[in-house]
CSV table of C-alpha atoms and ligand atoms in Angstrom, one decimal:
chain,number,residue,atom,x,y,z
A,1,MET,CA,-132.3,-0.9,-40.6
A,2,LYS,CA,-130.3,1.8,-42.2
A,3,LEU,CA,-131.2,4.0,-45.3
A,4,TRP,CA,-127.7,4.5,-46.0
A,5,GLY,CA,-126.5,0.8,-45.3
A,6,GLY,CA,-125.4,0.0,-48.8
A,7,ARG,CA,-121.9,1.8,-48.9
A,8,PHE,CA,-120.9,0.4,-45.5
A,9,THR,CA,-119.5,-2.8,-44.5
A,10,LYS,CA,-119.5,-2.9,-40.5
A,11,GLU,CA,-122.8,-2.3,-38.2
A,12,THR,CA,-122.9,1.2,-36.5
A,13,ASN,CA,-121.6,0.9,-32.9
A,14,ARG,CA,-124.6,0.6,-30.4
A,15,LEU,CA,-123.6,3.9,-28.7
A,16,VAL,CA,-122.9,5.7,-32.0
A,17,HIS,CA,-126.7,4.8,-33.4
A,18,ASN,CA,-128.0,6.2,-29.9
A,19,PHE,CA,-125.6,9.4,-29.9
A,20,ASN,CA,-126.8,9.9,-33.6
A,21,ALA,CA,-130.3,9.2,-33.8
A,22,SER,CA,-132.9,11.9,-33.4
A,23,ILE,CA,-136.1,9.6,-33.4
A,24,SER,CA,-136.7,10.0,-29.5
A,25,PHE,CA,-137.6,13.9,-30.1
A,26,ASP,CA,-138.4,14.5,-33.9
A,27,GLN,CA,-141.2,11.8,-33.7
A,28,LYS,CA,-142.7,15.1,-32.8
A,29,PHE,CA,-143.2,16.3,-36.0
A,30,TYR,CA,-144.6,12.9,-37.4
A,31,ARG,CA,-147.5,14.7,-39.0
A,32,GLN,CA,-145.7,17.5,-40.7
A,33,ASP,CA,-143.2,14.8,-42.3
A,34,ILE,CA,-146.3,12.7,-43.8
A,35,ARG,CA,-147.9,15.9,-45.2
A,36,GLY,CA,-144.6,17.1,-46.9
A,37,SER,CA,-144.0,13.4,-48.3
A,38,ILE,CA,-147.7,13.7,-49.6
A,39,ALA,CA,-147.0,16.9,-51.4
A,40,HIS,CA,-143.9,15.5,-52.8
A,41,VAL,CA,-145.1,12.5,-54.5
A,42,THR,CA,-148.2,14.6,-55.8
A,43,MET,CA,-145.5,16.6,-57.3
A,44,LEU,CA,-143.6,13.6,-58.5
A,45,ALA,CA,-146.7,12.4,-60.1
A,46,LYS,CA,-148.0,15.7,-61.8
A,47,GLN,CA,-144.3,16.0,-63.4
A,48,GLY,CA,-144.5,12.3,-64.7
A,49,ILE,CA,-141.4,11.3,-62.4
A,50,ILE,CA,-143.3,8.7,-60.7
A,51,SER,CA,-146.6,7.0,-61.9
A,52,GLU,CA,-150.1,8.0,-60.7
A,53,THR,CA,-150.5,4.5,-59.5
A,54,ASP,CA,-147.1,4.6,-57.5
A,55,ARG,CA,-148.3,8.2,-56.2
A,56,ASP,CA,-151.9,6.8,-55.1
A,57,THR,CA,-150.0,3.6,-53.3
A,58,ILE,CA,-147.8,5.7,-51.6
A,59,ILE,CA,-150.4,8.2,-50.4
A,60,LYS,CA,-152.7,5.6,-49.2
A,61,GLY,CA,-149.6,4.1,-47.0
A,62,LEU,CA,-148.8,7.4,-45.6
A,63,GLU,CA,-152.2,7.9,-44.6
A,64,SER,CA,-152.5,4.3,-43.2
A,65,ILE,CA,-149.2,5.1,-41.1
A,66,LEU,CA,-150.7,8.3,-39.8
A,67,SER,CA,-153.8,6.7,-38.6
A,68,ASP,CA,-152.0,4.1,-36.9
A,69,ILE,CA,-149.6,6.3,-35.3
A,70,GLU,CA,-152.6,8.3,-33.9
A,71,ASN,CA,-154.7,5.5,-32.8
A,72,GLY,CA,-152.0,4.1,-31.0
A,73,THR,CA,-151.2,0.7,-32.9
A,74,LEU,CA,-148.1,1.8,-34.5
A,75,TYR,CA,-145.1,2.6,-32.4
A,76,PHE,CA,-141.9,4.6,-33.0
A,77,SER,CA,-139.1,2.4,-33.2
A,78,PRO,CA,-135.8,3.4,-31.5
A,79,GLU,CA,-134.0,1.4,-33.8
A,80,SER,CA,-134.5,4.0,-36.6
A,81,GLU,CA,-132.4,6.9,-37.0
A,82,ASP,CA,-135.1,9.6,-37.1
A,83,ILE,CA,-138.4,10.0,-37.9
A,84,HIS,CA,-137.9,10.4,-41.7
A,85,SER,CA,-136.3,7.2,-41.7
A,86,PHE,CA,-139.1,5.3,-39.4
A,87,ILE,CA,-141.7,6.1,-41.8
A,88,GLU,CA,-139.7,5.7,-45.1
A,89,GLN,CA,-138.9,2.2,-44.0
A,90,ASN,CA,-142.5,1.4,-42.8
A,91,LEU,CA,-144.0,2.7,-45.9
A,92,ILE,CA,-141.8,0.1,-47.6
A,93,GLU,CA,-143.0,-2.6,-45.3
A,94,ARG,CA,-146.6,-1.8,-46.0
A,95,VAL,CA,-146.7,-1.1,-49.8
A,96,GLY,CA,-143.2,-2.7,-51.3
A,97,GLU,CA,-141.9,-1.4,-54.4
A,98,ALA,CA,-143.7,2.0,-54.8
A,99,GLY,CA,-142.8,3.1,-51.3
A,100,LYS,CA,-139.0,3.0,-52.5
A,101,ARG,CA,-140.0,5.7,-54.9
A,102,LEU,CA,-140.8,8.2,-52.4
A,103,HIS,CA,-137.4,9.5,-51.7
A,104,THR,CA,-137.0,10.4,-55.4
A,105,GLY,CA,-135.5,14.0,-55.7
A,106,ARG,CA,-135.4,14.3,-51.9
A,107,SER,CA,-132.9,14.6,-49.3
A,108,ARG,CA,-133.5,14.3,-45.6
A,109,ASN,CA,-131.6,17.7,-45.8
A,110,ASP,CA,-134.2,19.5,-47.4
A,111,GLN,CA,-137.1,17.2,-45.8
A,112,VAL,CA,-135.6,17.9,-42.2
A,113,ALA,CA,-135.9,21.9,-43.3
A,114,LEU,CA,-139.2,21.4,-44.6
A,115,ASP,CA,-140.5,19.6,-41.5
A,116,MET,CA,-139.3,21.8,-38.9
A,117,LYS,CA,-140.7,25.0,-40.9
A,118,LEU,CA,-144.2,23.2,-41.2
A,119,TYR,CA,-144.0,22.5,-37.5
A,120,THR,CA,-142.8,26.2,-36.6
A,121,ARG,CA,-145.8,27.6,-38.8
A,122,ASP,CA,-148.2,25.3,-36.8
A,123,GLU,CA,-147.1,26.3,-33.6
A,124,LEU,CA,-146.6,30.0,-34.4
A,125,ASP,CA,-150.5,30.0,-35.1
A,126,GLU,CA,-151.0,28.2,-31.7
A,127,ILE,CA,-148.7,30.9,-29.8
A,128,ASP,CA,-150.6,33.7,-31.6
A,129,GLY,CA,-154.0,32.1,-30.5
A,130,LEU,CA,-153.0,32.0,-27.1
A,131,LEU,CA,-151.9,35.5,-26.9
A,132,LYS,CA,-155.1,36.5,-28.3
A,133,ASN,CA,-156.7,34.8,-25.5
A,134,LEU,CA,-154.5,36.4,-23.1
A,135,LEU,CA,-154.9,39.9,-24.2
A,136,THR,CA,-158.8,39.2,-24.1
A,137,SER,CA,-158.5,38.6,-20.5
A,138,ILE,CA,-156.3,41.4,-19.9
A,139,LEU,CA,-158.8,43.9,-21.7
A,140,LYS,CA,-161.8,42.6,-19.4
A,141,VAL,CA,-159.9,43.3,-16.7
A,142,MET,CA,-159.3,46.7,-18.3
A,143,GLU,CA,-162.9,47.2,-18.9
A,144,GLU,CA,-164.1,46.7,-15.4
A,145,HIS,CA,-161.3,48.8,-13.6
A,146,LEU,CA,-161.1,52.1,-15.6
A,147,GLU,CA,-161.8,53.6,-12.2
A,148,THR,CA,-159.7,51.8,-9.7
A,149,TYR,CA,-157.3,54.0,-8.6
A,150,MET,CA,-154.0,52.9,-7.4
A,151,PRO,CA,-150.4,54.2,-7.1
A,152,GLY,CA,-148.0,54.0,-10.1
A,153,PHE,CA,-144.5,53.4,-9.5
A,154,THR,CA,-141.0,54.0,-10.2
A,155,HIS,CA,-138.1,52.5,-8.6
A,156,LEU,CA,-140.8,50.4,-6.9
A,157,GLN,CA,-141.5,53.8,-5.0
A,158,LYS,CA,-145.1,55.2,-5.4
A,159,ALA,CA,-144.9,57.9,-8.0
A,160,GLN,CA,-148.5,59.0,-9.1
A,161,PRO,CA,-152.0,58.0,-9.0
A,162,ILE,CA,-152.9,55.5,-12.2
A,163,THR,CA,-155.6,53.1,-12.2
A,164,LEU,CA,-155.6,49.4,-12.5
A,165,ALA,CA,-157.0,49.6,-16.1
A,166,HIS,CA,-154.0,51.9,-17.3
A,167,HIS,CA,-151.6,49.1,-15.5
A,168,PHE,CA,-153.0,46.1,-17.3
A,169,GLY,CA,-153.0,48.4,-20.6
A,170,ALA,CA,-149.4,48.7,-20.4
A,171,TYR,CA,-149.0,44.8,-20.9
A,172,PHE,CA,-151.7,44.8,-23.5
A,173,GLU,CA,-149.4,46.9,-25.6
A,174,MET,CA,-146.6,44.6,-24.7
A,175,PHE,CA,-148.2,41.5,-25.9
A,176,ARG,CA,-149.7,43.4,-28.6
A,177,ARG,CA,-146.0,43.7,-30.1
A,178,ASP,CA,-145.4,40.1,-29.3
A,179,ARG,CA,-148.3,39.0,-31.7
A,180,SER,CA,-146.9,41.4,-34.3
A,181,ARG,CA,-143.5,40.0,-33.8
A,182,ILE,CA,-145.0,36.3,-34.2
A,183,CYS,CA,-146.8,37.2,-37.3
A,184,ASP,CA,-143.5,38.9,-38.9
A,185,ILE,CA,-141.5,35.8,-38.4
A,186,ARG,CA,-144.5,33.6,-40.0
A,187,SER,CA,-144.7,35.8,-43.0
A,188,ARG,CA,-140.6,35.9,-43.4
A,189,MET,CA,-140.0,32.0,-43.0
A,190,ASN,CA,-142.9,31.2,-45.2
A,191,LEU,CA,-140.9,29.9,-48.3
A,192,CYS,CA,-140.7,26.2,-49.0
A,193,PRO,CA,-137.2,24.6,-48.9
A,194,LEU,CA,-138.2,21.3,-50.3
A,195,GLY,CA,-136.9,20.2,-53.8
A,196,SER,CA,-133.4,21.8,-52.6
A,197,GLY,CA,-131.9,18.2,-52.5
A,198,ALA,CA,-128.9,17.7,-50.2
A,199,LEU,CA,-127.6,21.1,-51.2
A,200,ALA,CA,-127.6,21.6,-54.8
A,201,GLY,CA,-131.0,20.8,-56.1
A,202,THR,CA,-131.6,17.9,-58.0
A,203,THR,CA,-131.5,16.6,-61.7
A,204,TYR,CA,-135.2,15.8,-61.8
A,205,PRO,CA,-137.8,18.2,-63.4
A,206,LEU,CA,-139.3,19.3,-59.9
A,207,ASP,CA,-142.1,21.7,-59.8
A,208,ARG,CA,-140.8,23.6,-56.7
A,209,ASP,CA,-143.5,26.2,-57.2
A,210,TYR,CA,-146.3,23.7,-57.0
A,211,THR,CA,-144.9,21.8,-53.9
A,212,ALA,CA,-144.9,25.0,-52.2
A,213,SER,CA,-148.4,25.9,-53.0
A,214,LEU,CA,-149.6,22.7,-52.4
A,215,LEU,CA,-148.0,23.2,-48.5
A,216,GLU,CA,-149.5,26.7,-48.3
A,217,PHE,CA,-146.1,28.3,-48.8
A,218,ASP,CA,-145.8,31.6,-50.7
A,219,GLY,CA,-143.5,30.2,-52.7
A,220,PRO,CA,-140.0,28.1,-53.1
A,221,THR,CA,-136.8,29.2,-51.4
A,222,LEU,CA,-134.4,30.7,-53.9
A,223,ASN,CA,-131.0,29.3,-53.1
A,224,SER,CA,-130.7,25.5,-52.4
A,225,MET,CA,-127.6,25.9,-50.2
A,226,ASP,CA,-129.3,28.2,-47.7
A,227,SER,CA,-132.5,26.3,-47.8
A,228,VAL,CA,-130.9,23.4,-46.2
A,229,SER,CA,-128.9,25.2,-43.7
A,230,ASP,CA,-131.0,28.5,-42.6
A,231,ARG,CA,-132.0,28.2,-39.3
A,232,ASP,CA,-132.9,31.8,-38.8
A,233,TYR,CA,-136.4,31.7,-38.5
A,234,LEU,CA,-135.9,29.4,-35.2
A,235,ILE,CA,-133.6,32.1,-33.8
A,236,GLU,CA,-136.0,34.7,-34.5
A,237,LEU,CA,-138.7,32.6,-33.0
A,238,LEU,CA,-136.6,31.8,-30.0
A,239,SER,CA,-135.9,35.7,-29.5
A,240,ALA,CA,-139.7,36.6,-30.0
A,241,LEU,CA,-140.3,33.7,-27.1
A,242,SER,CA,-138.1,35.1,-25.2
A,243,THR,CA,-139.5,38.5,-25.3
A,244,ILE,CA,-142.8,37.1,-24.7
A,245,MET,CA,-141.4,35.4,-21.3
A,246,MET,CA,-139.6,38.6,-20.5
A,247,HIS,CA,-143.2,40.2,-20.3
A,248,LEU,CA,-144.8,37.4,-18.7
A,249,SER,CA,-141.9,37.3,-16.0
A,250,ARG,CA,-142.3,41.0,-15.3
A,251,PHE,CA,-146.1,40.5,-14.8
A,252,SER,CA,-145.8,37.7,-12.9
A,253,GLU,CA,-143.1,39.7,-10.2
A,254,GLU,CA,-145.6,42.1,-10.2
A,255,ILE,CA,-148.6,39.8,-9.2
A,256,ILE,CA,-146.3,38.3,-6.8
A,257,ILE,CA,-145.6,41.6,-5.1
A,258,TRP,CA,-149.3,42.5,-5.2
A,259,ASN,CA,-150.1,39.2,-3.6
A,260,SER,CA,-148.1,39.5,-0.9
A,261,ASN,CA,-149.2,40.0,2.7
A,262,GLU,CA,-148.0,43.6,2.6
A,263,TYR,CA,-149.7,44.8,-0.5
A,264,ARG,CA,-152.6,42.5,-0.7
A,265,PHE,CA,-153.6,44.6,-4.0
A,266,VAL,CA,-154.9,41.2,-5.5
A,267,GLU,CA,-155.6,37.6,-4.4
A,268,ILE,CA,-154.7,34.8,-6.5
A,269,ASP,CA,-157.5,32.3,-6.7
A,270,ASP,CA,-157.0,29.1,-4.6
A,271,SER,CA,-157.3,27.3,-7.7
A,272,TYR,CA,-154.0,28.8,-9.0
A,273,SER,CA,-152.1,28.7,-5.9
A,274,THR,CA,-150.5,26.1,-3.6
A,275,GLY,CA,-149.8,25.4,0.1
A,276,SER,CA,-146.7,24.5,2.4
A,277,SER,CA,-146.1,21.4,3.8
A,278,ILE,CA,-145.3,22.6,6.8
A,279,MET,CA,-146.9,26.1,7.6
A,280,PRO,CA,-150.7,25.9,7.3
A,281,GLN,CA,-151.5,29.5,6.9
A,282,LYS,CA,-149.6,29.8,3.5
A,283,LYS,CA,-151.0,30.3,0.2
A,284,ASN,CA,-148.0,30.9,-2.5
A,285,PRO,CA,-148.0,32.3,-5.9
A,286,ASP,CA,-146.1,29.2,-7.4
A,287,ILE,CA,-147.6,29.5,-11.0
A,288,ALA,CA,-146.4,33.1,-11.3
A,289,GLU,CA,-143.2,32.3,-9.7
A,290,LEU,CA,-142.7,29.1,-12.1
A,291,VAL,CA,-143.6,31.5,-15.1
A,292,ARG,CA,-140.7,33.9,-13.9
A,293,GLY,CA,-138.5,30.9,-13.3
A,294,LYS,CA,-139.1,29.4,-16.9
A,295,THR,CA,-138.1,32.4,-18.7
A,296,GLY,CA,-134.4,31.4,-18.1
A,297,ARG,CA,-135.0,28.3,-19.8
A,298,VAL,CA,-136.3,29.9,-23.0
A,299,TYR,CA,-133.4,32.3,-23.0
A,300,GLY,CA,-131.1,29.7,-22.7
A,301,ALA,CA,-132.6,28.2,-25.6
A,302,LEU,CA,-131.9,31.1,-27.7
A,303,MET,CA,-128.1,31.2,-26.5
A,304,SER,CA,-127.8,27.8,-27.1
A,305,LEU,CA,-129.1,28.1,-30.8
A,306,LEU,CA,-127.1,30.9,-31.5
A,307,THR,CA,-123.9,29.5,-30.5
A,308,THR,CA,-124.6,26.3,-32.1
A,309,MET,CA,-125.1,28.1,-35.4
A,310,LYS,CA,-122.1,30.4,-35.3
A,311,GLY,CA,-119.5,28.2,-36.8
A,312,ILE,CA,-121.4,25.9,-39.4
A,313,PRO,CA,-119.8,26.0,-42.9
A,314,LEU,CA,-122.3,25.7,-45.5
A,315,ALA,CA,-124.5,23.7,-46.1
A,316,TYR,CA,-126.1,21.1,-43.7
A,317,ASN,CA,-124.0,19.8,-41.0
A,318,LYS,CA,-125.5,17.4,-38.2
A,319,ASP,CA,-124.8,20.1,-35.7
A,320,MET,CA,-128.3,21.4,-36.6
A,321,GLN,CA,-130.1,18.6,-35.4
A,322,GLU,CA,-129.5,20.4,-32.0
A,323,ASP,CA,-132.0,22.9,-33.0
A,324,LYS,CA,-135.1,20.4,-32.4
A,325,GLU,CA,-134.9,19.7,-28.5
A,326,LEU,CA,-134.2,23.3,-27.8
A,327,SER,CA,-137.0,24.8,-29.9
A,328,PHE,CA,-139.9,22.3,-29.2
A,329,ASP,CA,-138.8,22.8,-25.3
A,330,ALA,CA,-139.1,26.6,-25.4
A,331,ILE,CA,-142.5,26.4,-27.6
A,332,ASP,CA,-144.0,23.9,-25.1
A,333,THR,CA,-142.6,26.2,-22.1
A,334,VAL,CA,-144.0,29.3,-23.7
A,335,LYS,CA,-147.5,27.9,-24.8
A,336,GLY,CA,-147.8,26.1,-20.8
A,337,CYS,CA,-147.0,29.5,-19.4
A,338,ILE,CA,-149.1,31.9,-21.7
A,339,THR,CA,-152.1,29.3,-20.8
A,340,LEU,CA,-151.4,29.1,-17.1
A,341,PHE,CA,-151.0,33.1,-16.7
A,342,THR,CA,-154.4,33.8,-18.4
A,343,GLY,CA,-156.0,31.2,-16.3
A,344,MET,CA,-154.5,32.9,-13.1
A,345,ILE,CA,-155.7,36.7,-14.2
A,346,ASP,CA,-159.3,35.2,-15.2
A,347,THR,CA,-159.7,33.8,-11.5
A,348,MET,CA,-157.6,36.8,-9.3
A,349,LYS,CA,-159.6,39.1,-7.3
A,350,PHE,CA,-158.5,42.5,-7.3
A,351,ASN,CA,-158.9,44.5,-3.9
A,352,SER,CA,-160.1,48.0,-5.2
A,353,SER,CA,-160.0,49.6,-1.9
A,354,VAL,CA,-156.7,48.4,-0.6
A,355,MET,CA,-155.2,49.9,-3.9
A,356,GLU,CA,-157.3,53.2,-3.5
A,357,THR,CA,-155.8,53.7,0.2
A,358,SER,CA,-152.6,52.7,-0.8
A,359,ALA,CA,-152.4,55.5,-3.5
A,360,LYS,CA,-153.6,58.1,-0.9
A,361,ASN,CA,-151.0,57.3,1.3
A,362,GLY,CA,-147.9,58.1,-0.3
A,363,PHE,CA,-147.7,61.5,-1.6
A,364,THR,CA,-148.7,60.3,-5.4
A,365,ASN,CA,-150.6,63.7,-5.5
A,366,ALA,CA,-147.4,65.5,-4.7
A,367,THR,CA,-146.9,66.2,-8.7
A,368,ASP,CA,-150.5,67.6,-9.0
A,369,ALA,CA,-149.8,70.1,-5.5
A,370,ALA,CA,-146.7,71.2,-7.6
A,371,ASP,CA,-149.1,71.6,-10.9
A,372,TYR,CA,-151.4,73.7,-8.7
A,373,LEU,CA,-148.8,76.0,-7.7
A,374,VAL,CA,-147.7,76.2,-11.6
A,375,ASN,CA,-151.2,77.0,-12.8
A,376,HIS,CA,-150.9,79.8,-10.1
A,377,GLY,CA,-147.9,81.3,-11.4
A,378,VAL,CA,-145.1,80.0,-9.5
A,379,PRO,CA,-142.3,79.0,-11.6
A,380,PHE,CA,-142.2,74.8,-11.8
A,381,ARG,CA,-138.7,74.5,-10.0
A,382,ASP,CA,-139.9,76.9,-7.2
A,383,ALA,CA,-143.2,74.9,-6.7
A,384,HIS,CA,-141.3,71.8,-6.6
A,385,GLY,CA,-139.4,73.0,-3.4
A,386,ILE,CA,-142.4,74.2,-1.7
A,387,VAL,CA,-144.3,70.8,-2.1
A,388,GLY,CA,-141.0,69.2,-1.0
A,389,GLN,CA,-141.5,71.1,2.3
A,390,LEU,CA,-145.3,70.1,2.5
A,391,VAL,CA,-144.2,66.6,2.0
A,392,LEU,CA,-141.8,66.8,5.1
A,393,PHE,CA,-144.1,68.6,7.1
A,394,CYS,CA,-146.6,65.8,6.8
A,395,ILE,CA,-144.0,62.9,6.9
A,396,GLU,CA,-143.0,64.6,10.6
A,397,LYS,CA,-147.0,64.5,11.5
A,398,ASN,CA,-147.7,61.2,9.8
A,399,ILE,CA,-150.2,62.5,7.7
A,400,SER,CA,-151.0,62.8,3.9
A,401,LEU,CA,-151.4,66.0,2.1
A,402,ASP,CA,-155.2,65.8,2.1
A,403,ASP,CA,-155.0,66.1,5.7
A,404,MET,CA,-153.4,69.4,6.2
A,405,SER,CA,-155.5,72.4,7.2
A,406,LEU,CA,-155.5,75.2,4.6
A,407,LYS,CA,-153.7,77.3,7.5
A,408,GLU,CA,-150.6,74.8,7.5
A,409,PHE,CA,-150.7,75.1,3.6
A,410,GLN,CA,-150.8,78.8,3.5
A,411,ALA,CA,-147.8,78.8,6.2
A,412,ILE,CA,-145.5,77.1,3.5
A,413,SER,CA,-147.0,78.8,0.7
A,414,PRO,CA,-149.9,81.8,0.6
A,415,VAL,CA,-150.5,80.6,-2.9
A,416,PHE,CA,-152.8,77.8,-1.9
A,417,GLU,CA,-156.5,78.3,-1.5
A,418,GLU,CA,-159.3,76.2,-0.7
A,419,ASP,CA,-159.5,74.7,-4.1
A,420,ILE,CA,-156.1,72.8,-3.3
A,421,TYR,CA,-158.0,69.8,-1.7
A,422,GLU,CA,-160.0,69.3,-5.0
A,423,ALA,CA,-157.2,69.8,-7.1
A,424,ILE,CA,-155.2,67.2,-5.5
A,425,ARG,CA,-157.9,64.6,-4.7
A,426,LEU,CA,-157.2,61.0,-6.2
A,427,LYS,CA,-159.7,61.1,-8.7
A,428,THR,CA,-158.9,64.7,-9.8
A,429,CYS,CA,-155.2,63.6,-10.3
A,430,VAL,CA,-156.1,60.7,-12.5
A,431,GLU,CA,-158.8,62.2,-14.5
A,432,LYS,CA,-157.1,65.3,-15.2
A,433,ARG,CA,-154.6,63.1,-17.4
A,434,THR,CA,-156.6,62.9,-20.7
A,435,THR,CA,-153.9,63.0,-23.1
A,436,ILE,CA,-154.0,59.9,-25.1
A,437,GLY,CA,-151.7,57.0,-23.4
A,438,ALA,CA,-152.5,58.7,-19.8
A,439,PRO,CA,-154.8,56.9,-17.3
A,440,GLY,CA,-157.4,59.4,-17.2
A,441,LYS,CA,-161.1,57.5,-17.9
A,442,GLU,CA,-161.7,59.6,-21.0
A,443,ALA,CA,-158.1,58.7,-22.7
A,444,MET,CA,-158.4,55.2,-21.3
A,445,SER,CA,-161.8,54.4,-22.9
A,446,ARG,CA,-160.5,55.6,-26.4
A,447,VAL,CA,-157.6,53.1,-26.0
A,448,ILE,CA,-160.1,50.6,-24.9
A,449,GLU,CA,-162.1,51.1,-28.2
A,450,ASN,CA,-159.1,50.7,-29.9
A,451,CYS,CA,-157.8,47.3,-28.2
A,452,LYS,CA,-161.5,46.0,-28.6
A,453,GLU,CA,-161.3,47.0,-32.5
A,454,TYR,CA,-157.6,45.2,-32.7
A,455,LEU,CA,-159.2,42.0,-31.0
A,456,ASN,CA,-162.3,42.0,-33.4
A,457,LEU,CA,-164.5,42.2,-30.3
B,1,LIG,N1,-132.1,14.2,-38.0
B,1,LIG,C1,-131.5,14.9,-38.8
B,1,LIG,C2,-131.4,16.4,-38.5
B,1,LIG,O1,-132.3,16.7,-37.6
B,1,LIG,C3,-132.1,15.1,-40.4
B,1,LIG,C4,-131.3,15.2,-41.3
B,1,LIG,C5,-130.0,14.1,-41.7
B,1,LIG,N2,-129.4,14.5,-42.8
B,1,LIG,C6,-128.1,14.1,-43.0
B,1,LIG,N3,-127.6,14.5,-44.0
B,1,LIG,N4,-127.6,13.3,-42.0
B,1,LIG,O2,-131.0,17.3,-39.0
């Protein structure tokens, strides 16, 4: 049964029906569709456009549809074109005449615009909650590893010593920004399109402010053409989701490296690892790899929707139905990835002594040796050259700077004194870095306080 059969003399071709239909995926927002319809008829009755009796009959019918779907006694019929038709037809079957008044002053164009916004808004809230959990887990690691020294890298080469708290702190900032992007999108999109009709509003005396407030929007949208054809907020969403995935993917990549046999900085828990069908010794970081891999899907969704939208004249065109599968898949992917990633971090073991040894063996204190010379009056550029010679000497002898004798130091520069050992000690190198944002314990503790406050902990 079609909602629009009146003007037609022939049945729709079966392939055309299947190609056109969206019920197989837009059934995902049946709850939002029913919520929107209840708000719509509440407003229609308040405005005297339908009777209060019809309103009550319709709402009861919609509520019974909702509970039947949820308790599994009502199935979505592939004969329906979309979720909107399915619910309206079912309502008419249940309550008769009154049901036929539901769609007064409404089009599927403003209806689908509303449903997608309601759905997105709910999902944004969920994603925000998941990011908050992830941040809480990251913060826990930061608090426990303020003095876990490790090498910081540039070009994946050991650079300067940092702490695990500092490294995790970098990701805390990234996911904190991701949350603020989610929050921005939510507030910018929070205007209600219902009442825009097909494209040009309606002739009924709708109270759009009232509908908007019933659905917890900040107000109604201000141009009916834009309302039914705006998908900007989904593009913003997919962009924010892509950025979240980019962050998760970088973090995953680091964990994969850290978990490798060569590094052994961390050990992913058995419960978050998988084995090999042939090599009995293997324990693979598949979860981190999958998170890294799924990033491609989410980027793909963003590119797809941008491309879909680029040539569409105003107002509604069917192309826009393509927004759904892309967005649903990206949202579900991101929610799954954040959840799994958080669990992996919660159960991961950190090998502090391995990290510390690695920080000691890689000349990560070379900059500090140069700073020592600078503090004794040597110009930085000369100090850089002198320490370069020290490093060369150590590489030849296969030792670290700390292993050199004072005589050996002084043979390269007479400026070195006994206190050079204290100056290039791993702990000193980190703890001297006390400016805000640096890895020293003092600075990190201040940042941790800020993070706790931000999470209301
Ligand atoms: N399934 C459609 C979509 O997702 C609903 C809107 C249909 N409107 C129309 N004029 N055909 O976009």
